[in-house]
Coordinates of C-alpha atoms in Angstrom, one line a residue:
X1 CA -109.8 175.4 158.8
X2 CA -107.7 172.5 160.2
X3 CA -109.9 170.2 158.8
X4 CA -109.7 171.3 155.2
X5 CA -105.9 171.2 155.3
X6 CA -106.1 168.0 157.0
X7 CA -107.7 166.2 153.5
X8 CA -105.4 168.0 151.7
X9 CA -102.0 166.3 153.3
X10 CA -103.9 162.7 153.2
X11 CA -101.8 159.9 150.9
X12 CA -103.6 158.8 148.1
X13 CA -105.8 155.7 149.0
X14 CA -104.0 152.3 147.4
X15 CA -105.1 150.8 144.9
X16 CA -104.2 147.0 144.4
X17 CA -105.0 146.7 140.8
X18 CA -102.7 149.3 139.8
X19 CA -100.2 148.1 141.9
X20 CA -100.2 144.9 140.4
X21 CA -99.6 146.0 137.0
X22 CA -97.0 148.2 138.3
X23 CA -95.1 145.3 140.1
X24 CA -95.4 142.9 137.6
X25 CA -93.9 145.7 135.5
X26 CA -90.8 146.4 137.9
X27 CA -90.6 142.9 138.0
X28 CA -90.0 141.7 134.2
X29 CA -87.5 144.5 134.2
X30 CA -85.4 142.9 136.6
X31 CA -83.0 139.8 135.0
X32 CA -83.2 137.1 134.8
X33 CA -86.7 136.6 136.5
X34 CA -89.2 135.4 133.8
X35 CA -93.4 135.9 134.5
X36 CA -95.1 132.4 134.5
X37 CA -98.5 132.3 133.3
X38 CA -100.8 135.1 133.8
X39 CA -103.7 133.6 136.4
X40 CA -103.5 134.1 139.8
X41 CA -101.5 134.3 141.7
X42 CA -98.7 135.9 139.1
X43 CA -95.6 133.7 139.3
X44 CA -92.1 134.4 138.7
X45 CA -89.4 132.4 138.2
X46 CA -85.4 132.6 138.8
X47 CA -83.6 130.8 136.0
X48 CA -86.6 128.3 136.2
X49 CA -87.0 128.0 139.8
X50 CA -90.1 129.5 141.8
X51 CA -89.2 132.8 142.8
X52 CA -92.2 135.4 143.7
X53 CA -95.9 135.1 144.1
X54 CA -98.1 138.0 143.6
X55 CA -101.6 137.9 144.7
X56 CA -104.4 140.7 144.7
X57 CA -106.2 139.9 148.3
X58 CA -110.0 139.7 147.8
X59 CA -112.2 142.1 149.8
X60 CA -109.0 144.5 151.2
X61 CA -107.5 147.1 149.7
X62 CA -104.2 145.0 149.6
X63 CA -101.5 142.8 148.2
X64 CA -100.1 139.4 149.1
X65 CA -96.7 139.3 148.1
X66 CA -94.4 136.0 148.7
X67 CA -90.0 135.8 147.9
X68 CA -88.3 132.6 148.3
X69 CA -85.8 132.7 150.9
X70 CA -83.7 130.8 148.4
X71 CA -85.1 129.7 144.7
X72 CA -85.9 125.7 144.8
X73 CA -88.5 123.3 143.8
X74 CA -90.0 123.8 146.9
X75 CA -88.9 127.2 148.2
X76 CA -89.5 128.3 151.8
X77 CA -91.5 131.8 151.3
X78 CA -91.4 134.8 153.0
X79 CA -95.0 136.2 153.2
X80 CA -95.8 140.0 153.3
X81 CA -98.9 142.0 153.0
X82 CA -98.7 145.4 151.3
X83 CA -101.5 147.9 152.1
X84 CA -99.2 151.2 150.7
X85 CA -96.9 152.5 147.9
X86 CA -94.0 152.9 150.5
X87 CA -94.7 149.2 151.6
X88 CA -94.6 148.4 147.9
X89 CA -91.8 150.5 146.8
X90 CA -89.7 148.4 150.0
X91 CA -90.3 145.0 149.1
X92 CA -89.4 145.6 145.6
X93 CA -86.1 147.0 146.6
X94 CA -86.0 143.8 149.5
X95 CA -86.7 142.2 145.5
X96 CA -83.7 143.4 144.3
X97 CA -81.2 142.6 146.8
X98 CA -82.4 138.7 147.0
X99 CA -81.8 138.7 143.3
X100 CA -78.3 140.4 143.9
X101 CA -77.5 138.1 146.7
X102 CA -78.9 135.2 144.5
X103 CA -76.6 136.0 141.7
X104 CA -73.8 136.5 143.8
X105 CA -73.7 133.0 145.5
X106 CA -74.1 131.3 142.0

């Protein structure tokens, strides 16, 4: 009997795809960042500077997710792999505070 209840607490598997849409979603809704393009990997910007990378990792059930440390030319990235909606759910709130502290030192 353990093992019936066992399937029935699991987390739903992750599914990249659908979390792609869904963070690129989140994403345009946060100002000012602007999508760039729509190939891969999904860029976007910060008032014209390189901001986020988004790519779908081939053969995993995964994301590769990048945020500048600070927006330039050539920004320095901070690389994260996200395998769960809990990881996902995270980084875009890690998302949010970067464009907070961003604004705030303009």
């Amino acid at each position: 009997m353990s093992d019936e209840l066992g399937d029935f607490f699991a987390l739903p598997a992750y599914k990249p795809e659908e979390a792609l849409v869904a963070l690129r979603r989140s994403l345009r809704e946060c100002r000012p960042l602007t999508e760039q393009g729509t190939g891969t990997p999904v860029r976007f910007t910060w008032r014209g500077l390189p901001a986020i990378e988004l790519v779908r990792t081939e053969g995993a059930a995964t994301l590769s997710v990048a945020l500048a440390k600070r927006p330039s030319q050539r920004p320095e990235w901070v690389r994260r792999t996200l395998a769960s909606s809990a990881e996902q759910r995270q980084w875009l709130d890690d998302v949010r505070r970067a464009l907070k502290r961003w604004d705030d030192e303009d």
